[in-house]
């Protein structure tokens, strides 16, 4: 059971849902389809010791990159930090931990968590440095590596529109990891461009059914 | 031997790879990596080829004109692209399901090194400056055909086609084809086989610029080049 959907301001949503040491999933790929206003509010909150589970960490001082500049991070789980070289430096200095995963493994790990699957085998990365210490198993003719599902406390997702129940639709390549993350966390805050009346979204086109969503924010706007 | 400048080299490689897909009469799903591979899209003429971007799109169109386009519509290299009629958007899990599940017919990717055993090293130079892997490990193991698009030598004139890769490996025994500005190689029966070489070079030139051992195909021919 879930409480009725709440429509909050970003600041309020972040303070209600996130605490120090939270594992926070954040949608987005290369500064597209990430919840900008929620990330700003997370930075402004100053909440620290966070583990951020996201494809990348924006750019230096931009988007999620601000959390690193602001020393709010304990660890990262993700795929590609070449767009923000400050991540490599912070990692080398021992300031943060980084769990680096192939992109498809990262995506599937999140999907698996949301779908109640604890682990899965994949070909990606077998024999490479990223599979060091991981269990491998021969299935048929090939070796596969065991990868665990990835879950979080709170997901910050970006969608295009929500209806008043919390059903979500996305926009072009801004979809990326958002629908997966909405299923993989205990609590979900969705930043949307617009909230439309329930019934206004075509049920055939809804990507994330409302049961996964707890809180809606309209681009940093006010609570209703 | 005539040296080929970098710009010409890249265009030649992209054109030669695009020609690989000319004859497909079936719907052909193609994933393109960053760099030279992205340029392949400019030369694909076959309407049966559908370009997949691993961030979640099938039916990627040409790059958007400078200053135009939709900033939320990007390829995996963060370039703003256009959409083709009939394109679709999906989440990252479906995208990599497509890749891992063998539904992508070919991937074209760049590399730092590739070797005699078809090993590819393209994800990291361990100098502490970068930390990222992207989708390359999933792509080389999941795509049905893996085409490596590289300049034959690095800027110091060192062969990128090695006996054995020295950098961390992205995928073992995964390369099917290498296209450089001077040569086309395929892996056949666990051997690296020279199939074509550029009109500017001789077989001996190719041997001297390539660290890896290779056999010469009995059907070896001169590469058709327009640049």
XYZ file of C-alpha atoms in Angstrom, chain A residues 29-33 36 59 79-83 85 87-89 91-92 98 100-105 107-108 111 122-130 142 158 171-177 179-180, chain B residues 54-57 70-80 83 89-94 96-97 100 123-124 126-138 141-142 168-172 174:
96
model
C 22.225 10.474 -19.134
C 24.718 13.183 -19.989
C 22.693 16.007 -18.391
C 19.544 14.989 -20.279
C 16.518 13.607 -18.519
C 17.482 19.420 -12.434
C 29.981 17.809 -15.482
C 28.831 3.750 -15.478
C 30.539 6.754 -17.032
C 32.398 9.563 -15.277
C 34.568 10.712 -18.196
C 32.297 13.752 -18.538
C 37.035 14.132 -14.445
C 35.266 11.938 -10.040
C 38.526 10.169 -10.935
C 40.530 12.609 -8.805
C 38.374 8.459 -6.167
C 42.183 8.426 -6.446
C 33.128 4.178 -6.966
C 31.835 1.124 -11.902
C 29.612 -1.112 -14.031
C 29.084 -1.679 -17.754
C 26.117 0.415 -18.879
C 23.853 -2.522 -19.664
C 24.736 -4.227 -16.387
C 20.599 -0.699 -16.259
C 19.710 -4.352 -15.771
C 15.612 -3.226 -13.466
C 25.685 -11.518 -18.161
C 28.403 -11.806 -20.793
C 29.378 -8.167 -20.467
C 32.745 -7.708 -18.803
C 33.677 -11.387 -18.423
C 37.423 -11.676 -17.814
C 37.920 -7.903 -17.577
C 39.021 -5.755 -14.661
C 35.400 -4.895 -13.936
C 30.180 -19.490 -22.567
C 12.499 13.151 -14.430
C 10.135 12.634 -23.464
C 12.445 11.266 -26.177
C 15.940 10.321 -24.964
C 15.204 11.966 -21.610
C 13.614 8.639 -20.654
C 16.884 6.701 -20.187
C 17.115 5.180 -16.670
C 11.413 4.307 -15.491
C 13.800 1.653 -14.106
C 22.213 2.839 -26.530
C 20.799 5.664 -24.429
C 17.413 4.558 -25.741
C 16.512 5.168 -29.358
C 15.896 19.341 -29.603
C 18.377 19.410 -26.725
C 16.698 16.408 -25.101
C 17.197 14.273 -28.209
C 20.779 13.004 -28.101
C 22.890 10.037 -29.112
C 25.220 8.205 -26.736
C 27.973 10.716 -27.475
C 25.685 13.526 -26.222
C 25.354 14.992 -29.718
C 21.964 16.463 -30.581
C 14.630 11.448 -35.368
C 12.303 5.669 -27.688
C 12.770 3.238 -24.819
C 14.467 2.908 -21.453
C 18.066 1.812 -20.927
C 17.109 -1.708 -19.893
C 15.247 -2.350 -23.134
C 20.648 -3.091 -23.545
C 18.212 -5.974 -23.791
C 22.625 -8.230 -25.037
C 37.578 1.695 -22.335
C 40.386 3.066 -20.216
C 44.985 3.591 -16.583
C 46.498 6.995 -15.850
C 44.049 7.990 -13.128
C 42.457 10.713 -15.218
C 39.255 8.993 -16.276
C 36.768 6.640 -14.706
C 34.140 5.407 -17.098
C 33.226 2.382 -19.186
C 30.035 3.201 -21.110
C 28.250 0.509 -23.062
C 31.251 -0.946 -24.868
C 31.524 -4.153 -22.817
C 27.845 -4.936 -23.400
C 29.702 -9.171 -26.260
C 26.110 -8.674 -27.425
C 42.751 -3.196 -20.071
C 40.523 -5.315 -22.281
C 36.923 -4.426 -23.123
C 36.060 -7.809 -24.614
C 38.036 -10.966 -25.369
C 35.051 -10.227 -29.866
